[in-house]
Structure formats: structure tokens, C-alpha cells
Coordinates of C-alpha atoms in Angstrom, one line a residue:
X1 CA 67.0 70.8 99.8
X2 CA 65.7 74.8 100.2
X3 CA 68.8 75.2 102.0
X4 CA 71.1 74.6 99.7
X5 CA 69.2 76.3 96.9
X6 CA 69.1 79.3 99.0
X7 CA 72.7 78.8 99.6
X8 CA 73.3 78.7 95.5
X9 CA 71.7 81.8 94.5
X10 CA 73.5 84.0 97.3
X11 CA 77.0 82.3 96.7
X12 CA 75.7 83.3 92.9
X13 CA 74.5 86.9 93.4
X14 CA 77.9 87.5 95.6
X15 CA 80.1 86.1 92.5
X16 CA 78.2 88.1 90.1
X17 CA 78.2 91.7 92.4
X18 CA 81.9 91.3 92.6
X19 CA 82.6 90.6 89.1
X20 CA 80.6 94.0 87.8
X21 CA 82.0 95.3 90.7
X22 CA 85.6 95.9 88.6
X23 CA 87.4 95.6 91.8
X24 CA 90.8 96.5 90.3
X25 CA 92.7 96.3 93.6
X26 CA 94.6 98.9 95.7
X27 CA 97.4 101.1 94.6
X28 CA 99.8 101.0 97.2
X29 CA 103.3 103.5 96.5
X30 CA 105.7 104.2 99.5
X31 CA 109.4 104.9 100.2
X32 CA 110.9 101.1 100.1
X33 CA 114.3 100.3 100.7
X34 CA 116.1 99.3 97.2
X35 CA 119.1 98.5 98.9
X36 CA 121.2 98.8 101.9
X37 CA 120.5 102.6 102.5
X38 CA 118.7 103.7 99.2
X39 CA 114.6 104.1 99.0
X40 CA 113.6 104.6 95.7
X41 CA 110.0 107.0 96.4
X42 CA 107.0 106.3 94.2
X43 CA 103.2 106.2 93.0
X44 CA 100.4 108.3 94.9
X45 CA 100.8 108.7 99.4
X46 CA 98.5 110.1 101.6
X47 CA 99.9 108.7 104.6
X48 CA 103.4 110.9 105.6
X49 CA 106.2 109.0 105.0
X50 CA 109.7 108.7 106.8
X51 CA 113.4 107.4 106.2
X52 CA 115.2 107.1 109.1
X53 CA 118.9 105.8 107.9
X54 CA 122.7 106.6 108.0
X55 CA 123.5 107.7 104.9
X56 CA 120.4 108.1 103.4
X57 CA 119.9 108.0 99.2
X58 CA 116.4 108.9 98.3
X59 CA 115.2 108.7 94.8
X60 CA 111.9 109.6 93.2
X61 CA 110.4 108.3 90.2
X62 CA 107.4 110.5 87.7
X63 CA 105.0 108.4 89.7
X64 CA 105.4 110.4 92.8
X65 CA 102.8 112.1 94.5
X66 CA 102.8 112.5 98.2
X67 CA 99.7 114.3 99.9
X68 CA 99.1 113.3 103.1
X69 CA 96.2 115.5 104.8
X70 CA 98.4 115.6 108.3
X71 CA 102.5 115.7 108.9
X72 CA 105.3 116.2 106.6
X73 CA 104.9 114.3 103.2
X74 CA 108.2 112.9 103.1
X75 CA 110.3 113.1 106.2
X76 CA 114.4 112.2 105.7
X77 CA 116.6 111.4 109.1
X78 CA 120.1 110.7 108.7
X79 CA 123.7 111.2 109.7
X80 CA 126.6 111.0 107.5
X81 CA 126.2 111.8 103.7
X82 CA 121.7 112.6 103.0
X83 CA 121.0 112.9 99.4
X84 CA 117.6 113.3 98.4
X85 CA 117.6 113.0 94.0
X86 CA 114.3 113.9 91.9
X87 CA 115.5 114.1 88.2
X88 CA 112.2 112.9 87.0
X89 CA 110.1 116.7 88.3
X90 CA 107.7 114.4 90.1
X91 CA 103.6 115.3 90.7
X92 CA 104.3 116.5 93.9
X93 CA 105.3 116.3 97.5
X94 CA 103.4 118.5 99.8
X95 CA 101.3 118.4 102.9
X96 CA 97.9 120.0 104.2
X97 CA 99.6 121.2 107.6
X98 CA 102.7 120.4 107.7
X99 CA 106.1 120.4 105.5
X100 CA 106.4 118.6 102.0
X101 CA 110.5 118.0 102.3
X102 CA 112.2 117.9 105.9
X103 CA 115.7 116.9 106.0
X104 CA 117.3 116.4 109.3
X105 CA 121.2 115.8 109.1
X106 CA 122.2 114.5 112.7
X107 CA 126.1 114.0 112.1
X108 CA 128.3 115.7 114.2
X109 CA 131.5 116.4 112.4
X110 CA 131.7 115.2 109.0
X111 CA 128.6 114.6 106.8
X112 CA 127.1 116.2 103.5
X113 CA 123.3 116.8 102.7
X114 CA 122.1 117.6 99.0
X115 CA 119.2 117.7 97.5
X116 CA 118.2 117.6 93.6
X117 CA 114.3 118.8 92.3
X118 CA 112.9 119.4 89.6
X119 CA 109.2 118.3 90.9
X120 CA 107.0 120.6 92.9
X121 CA 107.9 120.6 96.9
X122 CA 105.0 122.7 99.0
X123 CA 103.4 122.7 102.4
X124 CA 100.7 124.1 104.5
X125 CA 103.6 125.4 107.0
X126 CA 107.0 125.3 104.8
X127 CA 108.1 123.7 101.6
X128 CA 111.3 122.3 102.9
X129 CA 113.1 122.3 105.9
X130 CA 116.7 121.7 106.9
X131 CA 116.7 121.8 110.5

């Protein structure tokens, strides 16, 4: 009987602590594939994001706020046509010790790279690099 009462008190205390803590869940963000070779980058992120696909089309929304402590904030490696578009003036795309936006087009021959942004791109080493 005593163990049953102790278990009930423990369970009640655990449930009360969980209710009072106001846990709302973790906010996730990243560059996610929406279809084919098109990616949407959004939300707050502290981990470097890498997109590696042929004919990459990368679009941001106004919630994008990437700020990793290491590496490049966003790296796009592609062949063929590459496009990065930020029409919403995203908060920022930056890295403390890397590059804000690194775009590599591995095309041999035909292929183009288009970058359109109204947002802030910043990096500890470079804001943007297109090797």
C-alpha cells in the first residue's frame, strides 16, 4: 500500500511539473526539399545547411535566420543551373567563422548561377563566395 501511495505522489508531482513548465516544443528549421530540386529555407537554425543536387533552386521565406557558430551558414553545390532567391529580406544568413552563402556550380559547359537577395548575408571569413 505504501508503494502505491508513493507512486501516485510521484506521478502527480511529475505531471504538475510538466504542466507548469510550459513546454511548447522545439522549433525546427532547415532547408527542406519541396519538390524535385527545389528547396525552401526557413526558420531559425544554428547548424550549417548544405544542399547538394543538380539544377538546385533555393528559395527563402521571411522567417529564415541562420546563424551557425561554425562552418558555412548555407552551402549550395550543384551542376547545371543554380538559383538562390530571397525576395523576403530574410533576417540573415551568417556564420561566425565561415561563409554566409557558398555557392558552387560544378557544371562543365552549360550552366548558370543566379543569386537574388534583399536580405543580409554575413560571414566571419566572407559574406558570399562563388568559387
